[in-house]
mmCIF file of C-alpha atoms in Angstrom:
data_model
loop_
_atom_site.group_PDB
_atom_site.id
_atom_site.type_symbol
_atom_site.label_atom_id
_atom_site.label_comp_id
_atom_site.label_asym_id
_atom_site.label_seq_id
_atom_site.Cartn_x
_atom_site.Cartn_y
_atom_site.Cartn_z
ATOM 1 C CA UNK M 1 32.387 39.342 39.620
ATOM 2 C CA UNK M 2 30.699 36.245 40.843
ATOM 3 C CA UNK M 3 29.382 38.130 43.913
ATOM 4 C CA UNK M 4 27.849 40.794 41.650
ATOM 5 C CA UNK M 5 26.192 38.160 39.409
ATOM 6 C CA UNK M 6 24.748 36.485 42.550
ATOM 7 C CA UNK M 7 23.428 39.774 43.895
ATOM 8 C CA UNK M 8 21.821 40.676 40.529
ATOM 9 C CA UNK M 9 20.223 37.193 40.320
ATOM 10 C CA UNK M 10 18.871 37.494 43.901
ATOM 11 C CA UNK M 11 17.451 40.962 43.240
ATOM 12 C CA UNK M 12 15.716 39.826 40.006
ATOM 13 C CA UNK M 13 14.263 36.828 41.755
ATOM 14 C CA UNK M 14 13.053 38.972 44.589
ATOM 15 C CA UNK M 15 11.457 41.414 42.128
ATOM 16 C CA UNK M 16 9.687 38.565 40.192
ATOM 17 C CA UNK M 17 8.242 37.187 43.312
ATOM 18 C CA UNK M 18 6.999 40.482 44.638
ATOM 19 C CA UNK M 19 5.442 41.322 41.247
ATOM 20 C CA UNK M 20 3.355 38.131 41.387
ATOM 21 C CA UNK M 21 2.185 38.534 44.986
ATOM 22 C CA UNK M 22 -1.579 38.679 45.565
ATOM 23 C CA UNK M 23 -2.950 41.880 47.020
ATOM 24 C CA UNK M 24 -6.269 42.357 48.732
ATOM 25 C CA UNK M 25 -9.033 44.197 46.881
ATOM 26 C CA UNK M 26 -11.500 46.485 48.704
ATOM 27 C CA UNK M 27 -15.305 46.210 48.289
ATOM 28 C CA UNK M 28 -15.482 49.494 46.373
ATOM 29 C CA UNK M 29 -12.904 48.150 43.843
ATOM 30 C CA UNK M 30 -14.473 44.770 43.632
ATOM 31 C CA UNK M 31 -17.891 46.365 42.676
ATOM 32 C CA UNK M 32 -16.303 47.644 39.542
ATOM 33 C CA UNK M 33 -15.167 44.250 38.394
ATOM 34 C CA UNK M 34 -17.470 42.341 36.001
ATOM 35 C CA UNK M 35 -17.322 38.970 34.592
ATOM 36 C CA UNK M 36 -19.408 36.351 32.681
ATOM 37 C CA UNK M 37 -20.782 33.224 33.970
ATOM 38 C CA UNK M 38 -21.364 29.970 32.158
ATOM 39 C CA UNK M 39 -19.319 27.912 29.682
ATOM 40 C CA UNK M 40 -19.679 27.808 25.914
ATOM 41 C CA UNK M 41 -18.888 24.761 23.887
ATOM 42 C CA UNK M 42 -18.629 24.505 20.058
ATOM 43 C CA UNK M 43 -17.785 21.348 18.152
ATOM 44 C CA UNK M 44 -17.315 20.118 14.642
ATOM 45 C CA UNK M 45 -18.547 16.561 15.082
ATOM 46 C CA UNK M 46 -17.250 13.621 13.102
ATOM 47 C CA UNK M 47 -18.506 10.572 15.026
ATOM 48 C CA UNK M 48 -18.391 7.053 13.719
ATOM 49 C CA UNK M 49 -20.010 4.116 15.595
ATOM 50 C CA UNK M 50 -19.370 0.607 14.240
ATOM 51 C CA UNK M 51 -22.795 -0.720 15.430
ATOM 52 C CA UNK M 52 -25.614 -0.276 17.865
ATOM 53 C CA UNK M 53 -27.291 -3.600 18.677
ATOM 54 C CA UNK M 54 -30.601 -4.101 20.482
ATOM 55 C CA UNK M 55 -31.181 -7.619 21.802
ATOM 56 C CA UNK M 56 -34.507 -8.836 23.167
ATOM 57 C CA UNK M 57 -33.598 -11.053 26.108
ATOM 58 C CA UNK M 58 -36.951 -12.822 26.318
ATOM 59 C CA UNK M 59 -36.573 -16.624 26.295
ATOM 60 C CA UNK M 60 -37.791 -18.229 23.023
ATOM 61 C CA UNK M 61 -40.993 -20.035 23.754
ATOM 62 C CA UNK M 62 -42.323 -23.346 22.246
ATOM 63 C CA UNK M 63 -43.739 -21.394 19.306
ATOM 64 C CA UNK M 64 -40.420 -19.818 18.543
ATOM 65 C CA UNK M 65 -41.487 -16.369 19.828
ATOM 66 C CA UNK M 66 -39.199 -14.150 21.853
ATOM 67 C CA UNK M 67 -35.501 -13.250 21.725
ATOM 68 C CA UNK M 68 -33.948 -11.791 18.597
ATOM 69 C CA UNK M 69 -31.903 -8.684 17.844
ATOM 70 C CA UNK M 70 -31.576 -5.826 15.396
ATOM 71 C CA UNK M 71 -28.316 -4.004 14.641
ATOM 72 C CA UNK M 72 -27.638 -0.601 13.153
ATOM 73 C CA UNK M 73 -24.236 -0.724 11.413
ATOM 74 C CA UNK M 74 -21.969 2.081 10.225
ATOM 75 C CA UNK M 75 -23.461 4.918 12.136
ATOM 76 C CA UNK M 76 -22.097 8.366 11.263
ATOM 77 C CA UNK M 77 -22.795 11.717 12.827
ATOM 78 C CA UNK M 78 -21.221 14.968 11.500
ATOM 79 C CA UNK M 79 -21.783 18.643 11.486
ATOM 80 C CA UNK M 80 -21.509 21.756 13.698
ATOM 81 C CA UNK M 81 -22.945 22.214 17.117
ATOM 82 C CA UNK M 82 -22.571 24.984 19.695
ATOM 83 C CA UNK M 83 -23.944 25.032 23.241
ATOM 84 C CA UNK M 84 -23.778 26.929 26.421
ATOM 85 C CA UNK M 85 -23.904 25.635 29.956
ATOM 86 C CA UNK M 86 -25.309 27.791 32.753
ATOM 87 C CA UNK M 87 -26.567 27.371 36.277
ATOM 88 C CA UNK M 88 -30.105 28.704 36.852
ATOM 89 C CA UNK M 89 -31.603 29.546 40.159
ATOM 90 C CA UNK M 90 -35.083 28.092 40.868
ATOM 91 C CA UNK M 91 -36.812 31.326 39.795
ATOM 92 C CA UNK M 92 -34.789 31.619 36.638
ATOM 93 C CA UNK M 93 -35.498 27.976 35.781
ATOM 94 C CA UNK M 94 -39.268 28.369 36.350
ATOM 95 C CA UNK M 95 -39.176 31.477 34.079
ATOM 96 C CA UNK M 96 -37.243 29.659 31.354
ATOM 97 C CA UNK M 97 -39.437 26.545 31.623
ATOM 98 C CA UNK M 98 -42.542 28.812 31.313
ATOM 99 C CA UNK M 99 -41.120 30.567 28.279
ATOM 100 C CA UNK M 100 -40.514 27.236 26.682
ATOM 101 C CA UNK M 101 -44.206 26.290 27.156
ATOM 102 C CA UNK M 102 -44.100 24.243 30.318
ATOM 103 C CA UNK M 103 -47.449 24.914 32.015
ATOM 104 C CA UNK M 104 -47.034 22.822 35.209
ATOM 105 C CA UNK M 105 -43.396 22.306 36.259
ATOM 106 C CA UNK M 106 -44.705 20.833 39.490
ATOM 107 C CA UNK M 107 -45.205 17.412 37.757
ATOM 108 C CA UNK M 108 -41.427 17.014 37.501
ATOM 109 C CA UNK M 109 -39.715 19.811 39.611
ATOM 110 C CA UNK M 110 -40.627 21.097 43.078
ATOM 111 C CA UNK M 111 -41.402 24.730 42.311
ATOM 112 C CA UNK M 112 -41.513 25.615 46.042
ATOM 113 C CA UNK M 113 -38.187 24.061 47.231
ATOM 114 C CA UNK M 114 -36.340 22.942 44.059
ATOM 115 C CA UNK M 115 -32.736 23.885 43.877
ATOM 116 C CA UNK M 116 -30.426 25.226 41.106
ATOM 117 C CA UNK M 117 -30.675 23.671 37.622
ATOM 118 C CA UNK M 118 -28.073 23.156 35.004
ATOM 119 C CA UNK M 119 -29.106 24.456 31.592
ATOM 120 C CA UNK M 120 -27.529 23.290 28.430
ATOM 121 C CA UNK M 121 -28.727 25.346 25.535
ATOM 122 C CA UNK M 122 -28.027 25.455 21.820
ATOM 123 C CA UNK M 123 -28.510 29.135 21.036
ATOM 124 C CA UNK M 124 -31.211 29.904 18.401
ATOM 125 C CA UNK M 125 -29.073 32.586 16.820
ATOM 126 C CA UNK M 126 -25.961 30.490 15.986
ATOM 127 C CA UNK M 127 -25.023 31.045 12.330
ATOM 128 C CA UNK M 128 -24.052 27.828 10.465
ATOM 129 C CA UNK M 129 -22.887 27.630 6.911
ATOM 130 C CA UNK M 130 -25.229 25.868 4.397
ATOM 131 C CA UNK M 131 -24.976 22.173 4.602
ATOM 132 C CA UNK M 132 -23.075 22.173 7.975
ATOM 133 C CA UNK M 133 -25.937 21.318 10.296
ATOM 134 C CA UNK M 134 -25.958 17.866 11.951
ATOM 135 C CA UNK M 135 -26.353 14.802 9.676
ATOM 136 C CA UNK M 136 -26.741 11.204 10.857
ATOM 137 C CA UNK M 137 -26.702 8.091 8.699
ATOM 138 C CA UNK M 138 -26.795 4.288 9.194
ATOM 139 C CA UNK M 139 -25.253 2.182 6.574
ATOM 140 C CA UNK M 140 -27.196 -1.041 7.254
ATOM 141 C CA UNK M 141 -29.999 -2.289 9.463
ATOM 142 C CA UNK M 142 -29.886 -6.064 10.079
ATOM 143 C CA UNK M 143 -31.923 -8.602 12.074
ATOM 144 C CA UNK M 144 -30.179 -11.203 14.147
ATOM 145 C CA UNK M 145 -27.117 -12.782 12.570
ATOM 146 C CA UNK M 146 -28.329 -12.229 9.002
ATOM 147 C CA UNK M 147 -26.050 -10.801 6.451
ATOM 148 C CA UNK M 148 -29.048 -9.269 4.625
ATOM 149 C CA UNK M 149 -29.887 -5.603 5.287
ATOM 150 C CA UNK M 150 -33.242 -3.849 5.423
ATOM 151 C CA UNK M 151 -31.433 -0.941 3.823
ATOM 152 C CA UNK M 152 -30.037 2.328 5.213
ATOM 153 C CA UNK M 153 -31.324 5.495 6.669
ATOM 154 C CA UNK M 154 -30.214 9.155 6.898
ATOM 155 C CA UNK M 155 -31.357 12.230 8.805
ATOM 156 C CA UNK M 156 -29.893 15.362 7.149
ATOM 157 C CA UNK M 157 -29.622 18.899 8.278
ATOM 158 C CA UNK M 158 -30.819 18.288 11.803
ATOM 159 C CA UNK M 159 -31.370 21.771 13.282
ATOM 160 C CA UNK M 160 -31.125 21.770 17.086
ATOM 161 C CA UNK M 161 -30.847 25.586 17.429
ATOM 162 C CA UNK M 162 -33.101 26.908 20.175
ATOM 163 C CA UNK M 163 -32.985 23.563 22.066
ATOM 164 C CA UNK M 164 -32.679 23.695 25.927
ATOM 165 C CA UNK M 165 -31.920 20.828 28.277
ATOM 166 C CA UNK M 166 -32.315 21.177 32.018
ATOM 167 C CA UNK M 167 -30.677 18.894 34.660
ATOM 168 C CA UNK M 168 -31.151 18.896 38.419
ATOM 169 C CA UNK M 169 -30.829 16.637 41.430
ATOM 170 C CA UNK M 170 -33.831 15.334 43.336
#
């Protein structure tokens, strides 16, 4: 009985290994395969930053000028965002930049020999429920070590749809 169990186990193991073996695909078969390139990212943001502090490092002069700091406290960002990441060839990038209104890409990109470009885009047609676009708020804006605040600020319903960002090496 033990020999039969061992034989069955060996046969099943062999069958499992042969089922997962890779097989070559011919060019004719490969031409019928299609896929999609790029990466899509969607996020429901809920970001909280305790503070953002800017400090002027100039030395305080005899008149008391220079130095100082300002802090933005209780920063919150929330809302929905969706983006896609694609690699564009030189020609595709130049076409996309032109469609975006760039009239002379040669001022920042070598149109003759530039390489591929990473494009991060927030699609213009993304549907977002009312009130769910990005919101940003700052609870308090303070100078130096003061406990007094200039007040707060908020930017509500920030709509980034249709935005494109391009990144390349040079």
